Amino acid sequence: MIDSPLLNPVHAHIQGRWVAADSARCFAVHNPATGEQLAEVPALGAAETARAIDAARHTLATPHSLVQRQHWLEDIARVLRENKEELGRIVTLEHGKPWQEGQGEVEYAAGFFAQCARQIHELAPRTLADTPRDCRWTVHYRPAGVVGLITPWNFPIGMIAKKLSAAIAADCPSVIKPSSKTPLTLIALMKLLDEHLDLPAGYVNLVTGPAGPISECLMGHPDVRVVSFTGSTGVGKRLIEQSAAEVKKLTLELGGNAPYIVFEDADLDAAADNFIGNKFRGGGQTCVCANRLYVHQAVEQAFSEKLIERVSRLKVGDGMEEGTDIGPLIDRNGFDKVHQHLRDALDQGAELIHGEPPTEPAGDGWGHFFPPVILRGVRPGMRVTREETFGPLVAMIAFDNEEDVIAQANDTEFGLAGYVFSGDLARGARVAGRLRCGHVGLNTGTGPTPEAPFGGMKESGYGREGGQEGLFEFVEVQTIPQPL
Ligand code: NAP
């Protein structure tokens, strides 16, 4: 069992109180590296979720000033940074990523609160300079209402930070539903909020448990005006259907299938270094990880060699062990998907040029470590090119001209992240402009940052998180004309 001062108790949190499930039922959370049971977490349902929404709604009656909210945001950023090591450890124990990376995620999360604090003045009412119809016109950014925040397992604290920071900036009370695979980091966050901030009871609620009843309650409740969801495209589509009944606003951060394009004139060392940082973060289980690696045929051999040299240095293991670069996959399903993508590609003629993949599908139990593998000769139509692999499998595809690689890169229903490497900046910018992705790294493999907006095109979702745009996701605009 996990022993942490931030996890006492391991409970949900509603209306300022730690609570168990009405049914007293719990579910187990495991360390994916060892299979050790870390904790038993309350399995709440619809009744508790409705109480959380009710508690949240009550706080709407007392608006909080911009200055108050700015202080809260600053305090959360500070408290996260002060507890980076322990929060990072909890991230690692329940997700599997290396501890350094877990701490980096906490720093990333703190950045969103700090960024919202810096930018919150953008939400102050503004009066138009013009006075049409002999009126003074004022535009207000009102809190949209209670918001539901649903997060995935692959960034246990990073994903909620994006949402909760903007919700607090907008003065929206929230009901958070964390992934059942990684709820402990958010329980620890609630403990920190509880102990270090003076938030009104019910302003931030944490509802742990199976998605079905909790999400149905959030989607069906008239007081919940916005649901912000990060997760798979399949679930996102279901939420779109459910949102119609009450015209609920959704922010959807969904799946990706990122192309990573290396032209013949690129700095190959920089492209390879960036690829390692991009592809293997979180063990290849991030939505912005390169999923398809397009390399110009003139440099395919040279680039492959550089990649192999770098990949061979990566250490796979328990994230709490010193020197680990890649932790385990989250669970057996995650392992099976990577394994199936690999088999499908090999069966259709791709060539394994690095790595010793497991020959068998996953067994029962835990510790699903997948060593990084590199495939060459991947072709359109193989599963690795069509679906998000979510693992340390590099799928290399040779191309010979710009037009063709743009068409291939865009030949997917996803449009989250993409990357272009070229020594010709005009070409790089031209290609970036034609990729239908919300985020395009030009000679960099970097992912999102709190200072800039991030989100998807096409079936990768809508809405933006981070930057100035993200600040407006939870407000309703109200315009008030008044005679001069
Ligand atoms: P998921 O299975 O869709 O789950 C995400 C969250 O939704 C979890 O809290 C889950 O709860 C809940 N959920 C499951 N079924 C639901 C339903 N029918 N209605 C409402 N909520 C439901 O996704 P995941 O496996 O956790 O995360 C991986 C996916 O997230 C990948 O596709 C990845 O690309 C995407 N992602 C996108 C971004 C982005 O910024 N675009 C960032 C990170 C991840 P339970 O855990 O209790 O089932």
Short mmCIF file of C-alpha atoms and ligand atoms in Angstrom, two decimals:
data_model
loop_
_atom_site.label_atom_id
_atom_site.label_comp_id
_atom_site.label_asym_id
_atom_site.label_seq_id
_atom_site.Cartn_x
_atom_site.Cartn_y
_atom_site.Cartn_z
CA MET A 1 0.00 0.00 0.00
CA ILE A 2 1.17 3.51 -0.69
CA ASP A 3 2.37 5.49 2.29
CA SER A 4 2.16 9.23 1.73
CA PRO A 5 1.33 12.18 3.98
CA LEU A 6 -0.74 13.50 1.07
CA LEU A 7 -2.96 10.42 1.01
CA ASN A 8 -4.55 10.43 4.37
CA PRO A 9 -7.41 9.71 3.95
CA VAL A 10 -7.85 8.08 0.55
CA HIS A 11 -11.34 9.45 0.03
CA ALA A 12 -13.41 11.48 -2.37
CA HIS A 13 -14.08 15.12 -1.48
CA ILE A 14 -17.53 16.75 -1.59
CA GLN A 15 -18.62 20.06 -0.07
CA GLY A 16 -15.34 20.46 1.78
CA ARG A 17 -15.53 17.03 3.40
CA TRP A 18 -13.73 13.74 2.82
CA VAL A 19 -16.31 11.11 1.94
CA ALA A 20 -16.61 7.40 1.23
CA ALA A 21 -19.10 5.94 -1.25
CA ASP A 22 -22.71 5.63 -0.04
CA SER A 23 -22.41 1.94 -0.85
CA ALA A 24 -19.04 1.75 0.98
CA ARG A 25 -17.68 0.14 -2.20
CA CYS A 26 -14.11 0.76 -3.30
CA PHE A 27 -11.90 -0.05 -6.26
CA ALA A 28 -8.22 -0.88 -6.23
CA VAL A 29 -5.42 1.20 -7.75
CA HIS A 30 -2.24 -0.64 -8.75
CA ASN A 31 1.35 0.26 -9.44
CA PRO A 32 1.69 -0.73 -13.13
CA ALA A 33 5.39 -1.53 -12.68
CA THR A 34 4.97 -4.06 -9.89
CA GLY A 35 1.29 -4.83 -9.62
CA GLU A 36 1.36 -3.82 -5.98
CA GLN A 37 -2.02 -2.56 -4.78
CA LEU A 38 -1.45 1.07 -3.84
CA ALA A 39 -4.83 1.90 -2.33
CA GLU A 40 -8.54 1.28 -2.27
CA VAL A 41 -10.46 4.30 -3.51
CA PRO A 42 -14.18 4.98 -2.95
CA ALA A 43 -16.40 4.02 -5.89
CA LEU A 44 -18.94 6.84 -5.91
CA GLY A 45 -22.01 6.88 -8.12
CA ALA A 46 -24.76 9.15 -9.39
CA ALA A 47 -26.20 10.10 -5.97
CA GLU A 48 -22.88 11.38 -4.64
CA THR A 49 -22.17 13.16 -7.93
CA ALA A 50 -25.52 14.95 -7.70
CA ARG A 51 -24.62 16.06 -4.16
CA ALA A 52 -21.28 17.37 -5.41
CA ILE A 53 -23.04 19.33 -8.17
CA ASP A 54 -25.47 20.74 -5.64
CA ALA A 55 -22.64 21.80 -3.33
CA ALA A 56 -20.88 23.42 -6.26
CA ARG A 57 -24.03 25.26 -7.36
CA HIS A 58 -24.45 26.81 -3.92
CA THR A 59 -21.06 28.51 -4.18
CA LEU A 60 -22.20 30.33 -7.32
CA ALA A 61 -24.38 32.58 -5.20
CA THR A 62 -21.29 34.40 -3.91
CA PRO A 63 -19.08 35.71 -6.73
CA HIS A 64 -15.36 35.94 -6.02
CA SER A 65 -13.33 38.92 -7.14
CA LEU A 66 -10.61 38.68 -9.76
CA VAL A 67 -8.07 39.50 -7.07
CA GLN A 68 -9.33 36.69 -4.83
CA ARG A 69 -9.18 34.19 -7.67
CA GLN A 70 -5.73 35.40 -8.66
CA HIS A 71 -4.51 34.73 -5.11
CA TRP A 72 -6.00 31.25 -5.13
CA LEU A 73 -4.32 30.46 -8.45
CA GLU A 74 -0.97 31.76 -7.21
CA ASP A 75 -1.32 29.78 -4.01
CA ILE A 76 -2.06 26.55 -5.87
CA ALA A 77 0.97 27.05 -8.13
CA ARG A 78 3.15 27.62 -5.07
CA VAL A 79 1.78 24.65 -3.12
CA LEU A 80 2.25 22.33 -6.11
CA ARG A 81 5.86 23.43 -6.50
CA GLU A 82 6.52 23.02 -2.78
CA ASN A 83 5.20 19.45 -2.96
CA LYS A 84 6.68 18.55 -6.31
CA GLU A 85 8.73 15.59 -5.10
CA GLU A 86 5.93 13.84 -3.24
CA LEU A 87 3.29 14.56 -5.87
CA GLY A 88 5.74 13.38 -8.54
CA ARG A 89 6.28 10.17 -6.57
CA ILE A 90 2.53 9.50 -6.45
CA VAL A 91 2.32 10.16 -10.22
CA THR A 92 5.10 7.65 -10.79
CA LEU A 93 3.66 5.00 -8.50
CA GLU A 94 0.24 5.01 -10.14
CA HIS A 95 1.24 5.81 -13.74
CA GLY A 96 4.71 4.26 -14.08
CA LYS A 97 6.60 7.16 -15.67
CA PRO A 98 10.11 7.99 -14.33
CA TRP A 99 10.08 10.00 -11.10
CA GLN A 100 11.96 12.92 -12.70
CA GLU A 101 9.27 13.04 -15.36
CA GLY A 102 6.55 12.86 -12.71
CA GLN A 103 8.08 15.89 -11.01
CA GLY A 104 8.30 17.62 -14.37
CA GLU A 105 4.58 17.01 -14.78
CA VAL A 106 3.87 18.67 -11.43
CA GLU A 107 5.94 21.68 -12.52
CA TYR A 108 3.98 21.73 -15.80
CA ALA A 109 0.72 21.63 -13.81
CA ALA A 110 1.84 24.50 -11.56
CA GLY A 111 2.58 26.50 -14.71
CA PHE A 112 -1.11 26.50 -15.71
CA PHE A 113 -2.20 27.98 -12.38
CA ALA A 114 0.57 30.57 -12.55
CA GLN A 115 -0.32 31.43 -16.13
CA CYS A 116 -4.03 31.91 -15.32
CA ALA A 117 -3.06 34.10 -12.37
CA ARG A 118 -0.93 36.29 -14.66
CA GLN A 119 -3.63 36.57 -17.31
CA ILE A 120 -6.76 36.81 -15.22
CA HIS A 121 -7.08 40.55 -15.88
CA GLU A 122 -8.26 39.58 -19.39
CA LEU A 123 -11.54 38.52 -17.73
CA ALA A 124 -12.25 41.96 -16.31
CA PRO A 125 -15.34 43.63 -17.81
CA ARG A 126 -14.55 45.95 -20.70
CA THR A 127 -16.45 48.95 -22.00
CA LEU A 128 -16.53 49.54 -25.75
CA ALA A 129 -14.91 52.73 -26.99
CA ASP A 130 -17.84 53.26 -29.39
CA THR A 131 -21.30 54.21 -28.13
CA PRO A 132 -23.73 52.87 -30.77
CA ARG A 133 -27.47 53.46 -30.22
CA ASP A 134 -26.60 56.18 -27.70
CA CYS A 135 -25.59 53.55 -25.18
CA ARG A 136 -22.50 52.63 -23.20
CA TRP A 137 -21.77 48.95 -23.93
CA THR A 138 -20.08 46.75 -21.35
CA VAL A 139 -18.94 43.18 -21.96
CA HIS A 140 -18.80 40.87 -18.94
CA TYR A 141 -17.24 37.43 -18.65
CA ARG A 142 -19.62 35.56 -16.36
CA PRO A 143 -18.95 32.13 -14.86
CA ALA A 144 -20.74 29.57 -17.03
CA GLY A 145 -22.02 27.61 -14.01
CA VAL A 146 -20.95 24.36 -12.43
CA VAL A 147 -18.35 22.61 -14.60
CA GLY A 148 -17.55 18.91 -14.90
CA LEU A 149 -13.89 18.06 -15.44
CA ILE A 150 -13.07 14.53 -16.65
CA THR A 151 -9.43 13.54 -16.98
CA PRO A 152 -7.37 10.60 -18.34
CA TRP A 153 -4.59 8.57 -16.73
CA ASN A 154 -1.64 9.58 -18.88
CA PHE A 155 -1.03 12.92 -17.12
CA PRO A 156 -2.59 12.40 -13.69
CA ILE A 157 -2.04 16.03 -12.63
CA GLY A 158 -1.13 17.85 -15.85
CA MET A 159 -4.55 17.40 -17.44
CA ILE A 160 -6.58 18.56 -14.45
CA ALA A 161 -4.33 21.59 -14.02
CA LYS A 162 -5.27 22.85 -17.48
CA LYS A 163 -8.96 22.64 -16.66
CA LEU A 164 -9.10 23.57 -13.00
CA SER A 165 -6.92 26.67 -13.44
CA ALA A 166 -9.23 28.07 -16.13
CA ALA A 167 -12.33 27.10 -14.12
CA ILE A 168 -11.10 28.96 -11.03
CA ALA A 169 -10.07 31.93 -13.18
CA ALA A 170 -13.64 32.03 -14.51
CA ASP A 171 -15.06 31.60 -10.97
CA CYS A 172 -16.73 28.31 -11.89
CA PRO A 173 -17.11 25.68 -9.16
CA SER A 174 -16.15 22.25 -10.35
CA VAL A 175 -16.81 18.54 -10.01
CA ILE A 176 -13.74 16.53 -10.98
CA LYS A 177 -13.88 12.93 -12.19
CA PRO A 178 -10.33 11.49 -12.41
CA SER A 179 -9.33 8.36 -14.30
CA SER A 180 -9.93 5.28 -12.22
CA LYS A 181 -6.39 4.14 -13.09
CA THR A 182 -4.74 7.22 -11.53
CA PRO A 183 -7.01 8.92 -8.96
CA LEU A 184 -4.42 9.14 -6.17
CA THR A 185 -2.58 12.20 -7.46
CA LEU A 186 -5.85 14.14 -7.49
CA ILE A 187 -6.75 12.98 -3.99
CA ALA A 188 -3.34 14.35 -2.95
CA LEU A 189 -4.13 17.60 -4.78
CA MET A 190 -7.43 17.90 -2.88
CA LYS A 191 -5.57 17.39 0.38
CA LEU A 192 -3.25 20.26 -0.49
CA LEU A 193 -6.17 22.52 -1.48
CA ASP A 194 -7.94 21.56 1.73
CA GLU A 195 -5.00 22.34 3.96
CA HIS A 196 -3.43 25.36 2.28
CA LEU A 197 -6.27 27.33 0.66
CA ASP A 198 -9.43 28.97 1.92
CA LEU A 199 -11.64 27.83 -0.97
CA PRO A 200 -15.37 27.81 -0.15
CA ALA A 201 -16.70 24.35 0.72
CA GLY A 202 -18.00 22.80 -2.49
CA TYR A 203 -16.00 25.06 -4.82
CA VAL A 204 -13.82 22.13 -5.95
CA ASN A 205 -15.22 18.58 -5.55
CA LEU A 206 -13.55 15.29 -6.35
CA VAL A 207 -15.75 12.35 -7.31
CA THR A 208 -13.90 9.05 -7.72
CA GLY A 209 -15.47 5.95 -9.23
CA PRO A 210 -16.57 4.26 -12.43
CA ALA A 211 -17.19 6.58 -15.35
CA GLY A 212 -20.71 5.47 -16.32
CA PRO A 213 -22.92 6.76 -13.47
CA ILE A 214 -20.72 9.77 -12.69
CA SER A 215 -20.54 10.96 -16.26
CA GLU A 216 -24.24 10.34 -16.88
CA CYS A 217 -25.06 12.47 -13.88
CA LEU A 218 -22.73 15.26 -15.00
CA MET A 219 -24.09 15.18 -18.56
CA GLY A 220 -27.72 14.96 -17.50
CA HIS A 221 -27.69 17.60 -14.78
CA PRO A 222 -29.06 21.02 -15.77
CA ASP A 223 -26.73 22.91 -13.41
CA VAL A 224 -23.61 21.58 -15.14
CA ARG A 225 -23.13 24.00 -18.01
CA VAL A 226 -19.69 22.96 -19.29
CA VAL A 227 -18.02 19.58 -19.36
CA SER A 228 -14.33 19.60 -20.16
CA PHE A 229 -13.10 16.16 -21.15
CA THR A 230 -9.68 14.81 -22.02
CA GLY A 231 -9.57 11.24 -23.22
CA SER A 232 -10.30 9.02 -26.17
CA THR A 233 -12.18 10.15 -29.26
CA GLY A 234 -14.75 7.37 -28.83
CA VAL A 235 -15.84 8.64 -25.41
CA GLY A 236 -15.70 12.24 -26.68
CA LYS A 237 -18.22 11.40 -29.41
CA ARG A 238 -20.56 9.87 -26.85
CA LEU A 239 -20.38 13.05 -24.79
CA ILE A 240 -21.26 15.13 -27.86
CA GLU A 241 -24.44 13.08 -28.28
CA GLN A 242 -25.29 13.40 -24.59
CA SER A 243 -24.67 17.16 -24.59
CA ALA A 244 -27.45 17.84 -27.09
CA ALA A 245 -30.35 17.47 -24.65
CA GLU A 246 -29.37 20.52 -22.61
CA VAL A 247 -27.12 22.26 -25.12
CA LYS A 248 -24.22 21.76 -22.78
CA LYS A 249 -20.93 23.27 -23.80
CA LEU A 250 -18.07 20.81 -24.25
CA THR A 251 -14.33 21.22 -24.39
CA LEU A 252 -12.87 18.07 -25.90
CA GLU A 253 -9.19 17.14 -25.87
CA LEU A 254 -9.18 13.81 -27.67
CA GLY A 255 -6.85 11.34 -29.31
CA GLY A 256 -4.01 12.03 -31.73
CA ASN A 257 -1.97 10.39 -34.49
CA ALA A 258 0.95 12.79 -34.77
CA PRO A 259 3.08 12.85 -37.93
CA TYR A 260 6.78 13.67 -37.43
CA ILE A 261 8.32 14.74 -40.74
CA VAL A 262 12.07 14.84 -41.37
CA PHE A 263 13.10 16.41 -44.70
CA GLU A 264 16.40 15.66 -46.41
CA ASP A 265 17.81 19.10 -45.51
CA ALA A 266 16.98 18.83 -41.78
CA ASP A 267 19.58 18.87 -39.03
CA LEU A 268 19.37 15.12 -38.47
CA ASP A 269 20.98 15.17 -35.03
CA ALA A 270 18.49 17.76 -33.80
CA ALA A 271 15.62 15.85 -35.38
CA ALA A 272 16.77 12.61 -33.71
CA ASP A 273 17.34 14.21 -30.30
CA ASN A 274 13.94 15.87 -30.41
CA PHE A 275 12.33 12.66 -31.52
CA ILE A 276 13.63 10.80 -28.46
CA GLY A 277 12.24 13.48 -26.11
CA ASN A 278 8.94 13.58 -27.95
CA LYS A 279 8.28 9.92 -28.61
CA PHE A 280 9.32 8.26 -25.38
CA ARG A 281 7.87 10.67 -22.81
CA GLY A 282 5.40 8.79 -20.67
CA GLY A 283 6.61 5.58 -22.34
CA GLY A 284 5.10 6.75 -25.63
CA GLN A 285 1.70 7.16 -23.98
CA THR A 286 1.00 10.82 -24.66
CA CYS A 287 -1.48 12.33 -27.08
CA VAL A 288 1.27 14.43 -28.72
CA CYS A 289 3.79 11.59 -29.17
CA ALA A 290 4.97 11.08 -32.74
CA ASN A 291 2.90 8.17 -34.03
CA ARG A 292 4.10 8.17 -37.64
CA LEU A 293 7.72 9.05 -38.48
CA TYR A 294 8.06 10.25 -42.10
CA VAL A 295 11.70 10.42 -43.22
CA HIS A 296 12.84 11.55 -46.68
CA GLN A 297 14.26 8.53 -48.50
CA ALA A 298 17.58 10.32 -49.16
CA VAL A 299 18.32 10.42 -45.42
CA GLU A 300 16.41 7.37 -44.22
CA GLN A 301 19.53 5.28 -43.66
CA ALA A 302 21.48 8.05 -41.93
CA PHE A 303 18.52 8.99 -39.74
CA SER A 304 17.83 5.36 -38.82
CA GLU A 305 21.40 4.98 -37.60
CA LYS A 306 21.16 8.10 -35.45
CA LEU A 307 17.89 6.90 -34.01
CA ILE A 308 19.16 3.42 -33.22
CA GLU A 309 22.21 4.86 -31.49
CA ARG A 310 20.00 7.01 -29.24
CA VAL A 311 17.27 4.45 -28.62
CA SER A 312 19.80 1.81 -27.57
CA ARG A 313 20.80 4.02 -24.65
CA LEU A 314 17.25 4.17 -23.21
CA LYS A 315 16.70 2.19 -20.04
CA VAL A 316 13.36 0.50 -19.48
CA GLY A 317 12.29 -0.19 -15.90
CA ASP A 318 10.44 0.83 -12.78
CA GLY A 319 9.98 4.61 -12.78
CA MET A 320 11.23 4.84 -9.20
CA GLU A 321 14.60 3.32 -10.15
CA GLU A 322 17.45 5.71 -10.84
CA GLY A 323 18.22 6.09 -14.54
CA THR A 324 14.93 4.74 -15.90
CA ASP A 325 13.85 6.44 -19.13
CA ILE A 326 10.78 4.36 -19.98
CA GLY A 327 8.37 2.86 -17.47
CA PRO A 328 5.80 0.12 -18.02
CA LEU A 329 2.72 0.45 -20.17
CA ILE A 330 -0.32 1.35 -18.11
CA ASP A 331 -1.95 -2.09 -18.22
CA ARG A 332 -2.46 -5.23 -20.20
CA ASN A 333 -4.77 -3.57 -22.74
CA GLY A 334 -2.11 -0.97 -23.43
CA PHE A 335 0.49 -3.67 -23.93
CA ASP A 336 -1.75 -5.74 -26.19
CA LYS A 337 -2.42 -2.75 -28.46
CA VAL A 338 1.27 -2.03 -29.02
CA HIS A 339 1.92 -5.71 -29.57
CA GLN A 340 -0.92 -5.97 -32.10
CA HIS A 341 0.28 -2.90 -34.01
CA LEU A 342 3.76 -4.41 -34.17
CA ARG A 343 2.52 -7.80 -35.39
CA ASP A 344 0.23 -6.23 -37.96
CA ALA A 345 3.08 -4.15 -39.40
CA LEU A 346 5.52 -7.08 -39.47
CA ASP A 347 2.93 -9.36 -41.07
CA GLN A 348 2.45 -6.78 -43.82
CA GLY A 349 6.13 -6.48 -44.61
CA ALA A 350 7.59 -3.85 -42.27
CA GLU A 351 11.16 -4.52 -41.13
CA LEU A 352 12.25 -4.53 -37.50
CA ILE A 353 15.56 -2.64 -37.43
CA HIS A 354 15.96 -2.24 -33.68
CA GLY A 355 14.68 -3.77 -30.47
CA GLU A 356 13.70 -7.12 -29.11
CA PRO A 357 9.95 -7.04 -28.79
CA PRO A 358 8.08 -9.65 -26.79
CA THR A 359 6.97 -12.43 -29.12
CA GLU A 360 3.90 -13.28 -27.06
CA PRO A 361 0.91 -11.15 -26.11
CA ALA A 362 0.83 -10.01 -22.51
CA GLY A 363 0.35 -12.55 -19.78
CA ASP A 364 -1.89 -11.99 -16.79
CA GLY A 365 -0.72 -9.67 -14.08
CA TRP A 366 1.31 -6.47 -14.21
CA GLY A 367 4.70 -5.13 -15.16
CA HIS A 368 4.01 -4.80 -18.87
CA PHE A 369 7.35 -3.42 -19.97
CA PHE A 370 7.75 -2.99 -23.72
CA PRO A 371 11.29 -2.31 -24.95
CA PRO A 372 11.49 0.42 -27.61
CA VAL A 373 11.37 -0.94 -31.13
CA ILE A 374 11.97 0.70 -34.52
CA LEU A 375 10.22 -0.39 -37.70
CA ARG A 376 11.20 0.61 -41.20
CA GLY A 377 9.18 0.09 -44.37
CA VAL A 378 5.87 0.99 -42.74
CA ARG A 379 3.21 1.72 -45.32
CA PRO A 380 -0.18 3.47 -45.33
CA GLY A 381 -2.98 1.19 -44.23
CA MET A 382 -1.05 -0.57 -41.48
CA ARG A 383 -2.67 -0.15 -38.07
CA VAL A 384 0.30 1.86 -36.77
CA THR A 385 -0.48 4.56 -39.31
CA ARG A 386 -4.22 4.67 -38.64
CA GLU A 387 -4.55 4.35 -34.86
CA GLU A 388 -2.88 5.89 -31.87
CA THR A 389 -0.35 3.22 -30.77
CA PHE A 390 0.33 4.68 -27.30
CA GLY A 391 3.64 2.92 -26.73
CA PRO A 392 7.36 2.93 -27.53
CA LEU A 393 6.95 1.66 -31.09
CA VAL A 394 8.60 3.78 -33.80
CA ALA A 395 6.91 3.44 -37.19
CA MET A 396 9.18 4.82 -39.92
CA ILE A 397 7.78 5.61 -43.35
CA ALA A 398 9.97 6.77 -46.26
CA PHE A 399 8.74 9.58 -48.54
CA ASP A 400 10.18 11.30 -51.59
CA ASN A 401 8.32 14.59 -52.05
CA GLU A 402 6.69 17.38 -50.11
CA GLU A 403 3.23 17.14 -51.61
CA ASP A 404 3.03 13.42 -50.94
CA VAL A 405 4.15 13.65 -47.32
CA ILE A 406 1.63 16.40 -46.57
CA ALA A 407 -1.15 14.27 -48.05
CA GLN A 408 -0.05 11.23 -46.01
CA ALA A 409 0.33 13.23 -42.80
CA ASN A 410 -3.19 14.64 -43.18
CA ASP A 411 -4.70 11.29 -44.13
CA THR A 412 -6.17 10.63 -40.70
CA GLU A 413 -9.29 11.64 -38.82
CA PHE A 414 -7.05 13.04 -36.05
CA GLY A 415 -5.50 16.51 -35.97
CA LEU A 416 -3.81 17.12 -32.65
CA ALA A 417 -0.03 17.50 -33.01
CA GLY A 418 2.49 17.34 -35.84
CA TYR A 419 6.19 18.10 -36.30
CA VAL A 420 8.27 19.28 -39.26
CA PHE A 421 12.06 19.31 -39.50
CA SER A 422 13.70 21.13 -42.40
CA GLY A 423 16.77 23.34 -42.89
CA ASP A 424 14.68 25.46 -45.26
CA LEU A 425 12.54 27.59 -42.98
CA ALA A 426 10.28 28.72 -45.81
CA ARG A 427 9.49 25.11 -46.59
CA GLY A 428 9.08 24.25 -42.93
CA ALA A 429 6.59 27.07 -42.42
CA ARG A 430 4.74 26.16 -45.63
CA VAL A 431 4.35 22.54 -44.61
CA ALA A 432 3.39 23.44 -41.02
CA GLY A 433 0.67 25.70 -42.39
CA ARG A 434 -0.82 22.86 -44.41
CA LEU A 435 -0.88 20.28 -41.62
CA ARG A 436 -4.36 20.02 -40.14
CA CYS A 437 -3.09 19.87 -36.56
CA GLY A 438 -3.72 22.26 -33.67
CA HIS A 439 -0.06 22.11 -32.63
CA VAL A 440 2.86 21.91 -35.08
CA GLY A 441 6.47 21.88 -33.86
CA LEU A 442 8.77 23.47 -36.45
CA ASN A 443 12.27 22.07 -35.90
CA THR A 444 11.24 21.12 -32.39
CA GLY A 445 9.48 18.14 -30.86
CA THR A 446 8.15 20.15 -27.95
CA GLY A 447 4.59 19.63 -26.82
CA PRO A 448 2.20 22.14 -25.18
CA THR A 449 3.14 24.80 -22.64
CA PRO A 450 0.89 26.75 -20.22
CA GLU A 451 1.63 30.03 -22.02
CA ALA A 452 0.19 28.95 -25.38
CA PRO A 453 -3.20 27.60 -26.48
CA PHE A 454 -3.34 23.87 -27.21
CA GLY A 455 -6.06 21.70 -28.69
CA GLY A 456 -7.06 19.63 -31.65
CA MET A 457 -8.54 19.96 -35.11
CA LYS A 458 -10.86 17.41 -36.74
CA GLU A 459 -11.68 14.43 -34.48
CA SER A 460 -9.00 15.39 -31.97
CA GLY A 461 -11.57 17.68 -30.41
CA TYR A 462 -12.46 21.32 -29.97
CA GLY A 463 -11.75 24.08 -27.51
CA ARG A 464 -8.37 25.19 -26.29
CA GLU A 465 -6.44 24.85 -23.05
CA GLY A 466 -3.60 27.12 -21.96
CA GLY A 467 -2.70 30.58 -23.22
CA GLN A 468 -5.17 33.39 -23.54
CA GLU A 469 -7.68 31.26 -25.45
CA GLY A 470 -7.86 28.67 -22.66
CA LEU A 471 -8.85 31.35 -20.19
CA PHE A 472 -12.19 31.84 -21.93
CA GLU A 473 -13.38 28.19 -22.00
CA PHE A 474 -15.53 28.46 -18.87
CA VAL A 475 -17.05 31.93 -19.22
CA GLU A 476 -20.26 33.08 -20.81
CA VAL A 477 -20.10 36.46 -22.47
CA GLN A 478 -22.78 38.89 -21.36
CA THR A 479 -23.26 42.27 -23.07
CA ILE A 480 -24.98 45.15 -21.26
CA PRO A 481 -25.98 48.30 -23.17
CA GLN A 482 -27.01 51.25 -21.00
CA PRO A 483 -28.25 54.68 -22.20
CA LEU A 484 -25.59 57.40 -21.98
P1 NAP B 1 -10.66 7.30 -21.80
O1 NAP B 1 -10.79 5.85 -21.67
O2 NAP B 1 -11.49 8.00 -22.81
O3 NAP B 1 -10.92 7.88 -20.34
C1 NAP B 1 -10.75 9.23 -20.02
C2 NAP B 1 -11.64 9.61 -18.84
O4 NAP B 1 -12.99 9.44 -19.24
C3 NAP B 1 -11.45 8.74 -17.61
O5 NAP B 1 -11.67 9.54 -16.47
C4 NAP B 1 -12.54 7.71 -17.75
O6 NAP B 1 -12.96 7.18 -16.49
C5 NAP B 1 -13.64 8.54 -18.36
N1 NAP B 1 -14.62 7.77 -19.14
C6 NAP B 1 -14.53 6.51 -19.61
N2 NAP B 1 -15.68 6.17 -20.26
C7 NAP B 1 -16.49 7.25 -20.18
C8 NAP B 1 -17.80 7.51 -20.64
N3 NAP B 1 -18.51 6.64 -21.33
N4 NAP B 1 -18.32 8.75 -20.40
C9 NAP B 1 -17.62 9.67 -19.72
N5 NAP B 1 -16.38 9.46 -19.24
C10 NAP B 1 -15.81 8.28 -19.48
O7 NAP B 1 -9.15 7.72 -22.13
P2 NAP B 1 -7.83 7.28 -21.40
O8 NAP B 1 -7.47 5.89 -21.85
O9 NAP B 1 -7.92 7.55 -19.94
O10 NAP B 1 -6.77 8.32 -22.00
C11 NAP B 1 -6.07 8.13 -23.17
C12 NAP B 1 -6.66 8.95 -24.29
O11 NAP B 1 -6.66 10.32 -23.92
C13 NAP B 1 -5.85 8.87 -25.56
O12 NAP B 1 -6.70 8.75 -26.66
C14 NAP B 1 -5.13 10.20 -25.60
O13 NAP B 1 -4.74 10.64 -26.88
C15 NAP B 1 -6.14 11.11 -24.99
N6 NAP B 1 -5.52 12.32 -24.49
C16 NAP B 1 -5.73 13.48 -25.17
C17 NAP B 1 -5.10 14.64 -24.74
C18 NAP B 1 -5.31 15.95 -25.45
O14 NAP B 1 -4.88 16.98 -24.94
N7 NAP B 1 -5.96 15.95 -26.60
C19 NAP B 1 -4.28 14.61 -23.61
C20 NAP B 1 -4.10 13.40 -22.95
C21 NAP B 1 -4.73 12.25 -23.39
P3 NAP B 1 -12.54 5.72 -16.00
O15 NAP B 1 -11.05 5.75 -15.86
O16 NAP B 1 -13.23 5.57 -14.70
O17 NAP B 1 -13.00 4.74 -17.03
#
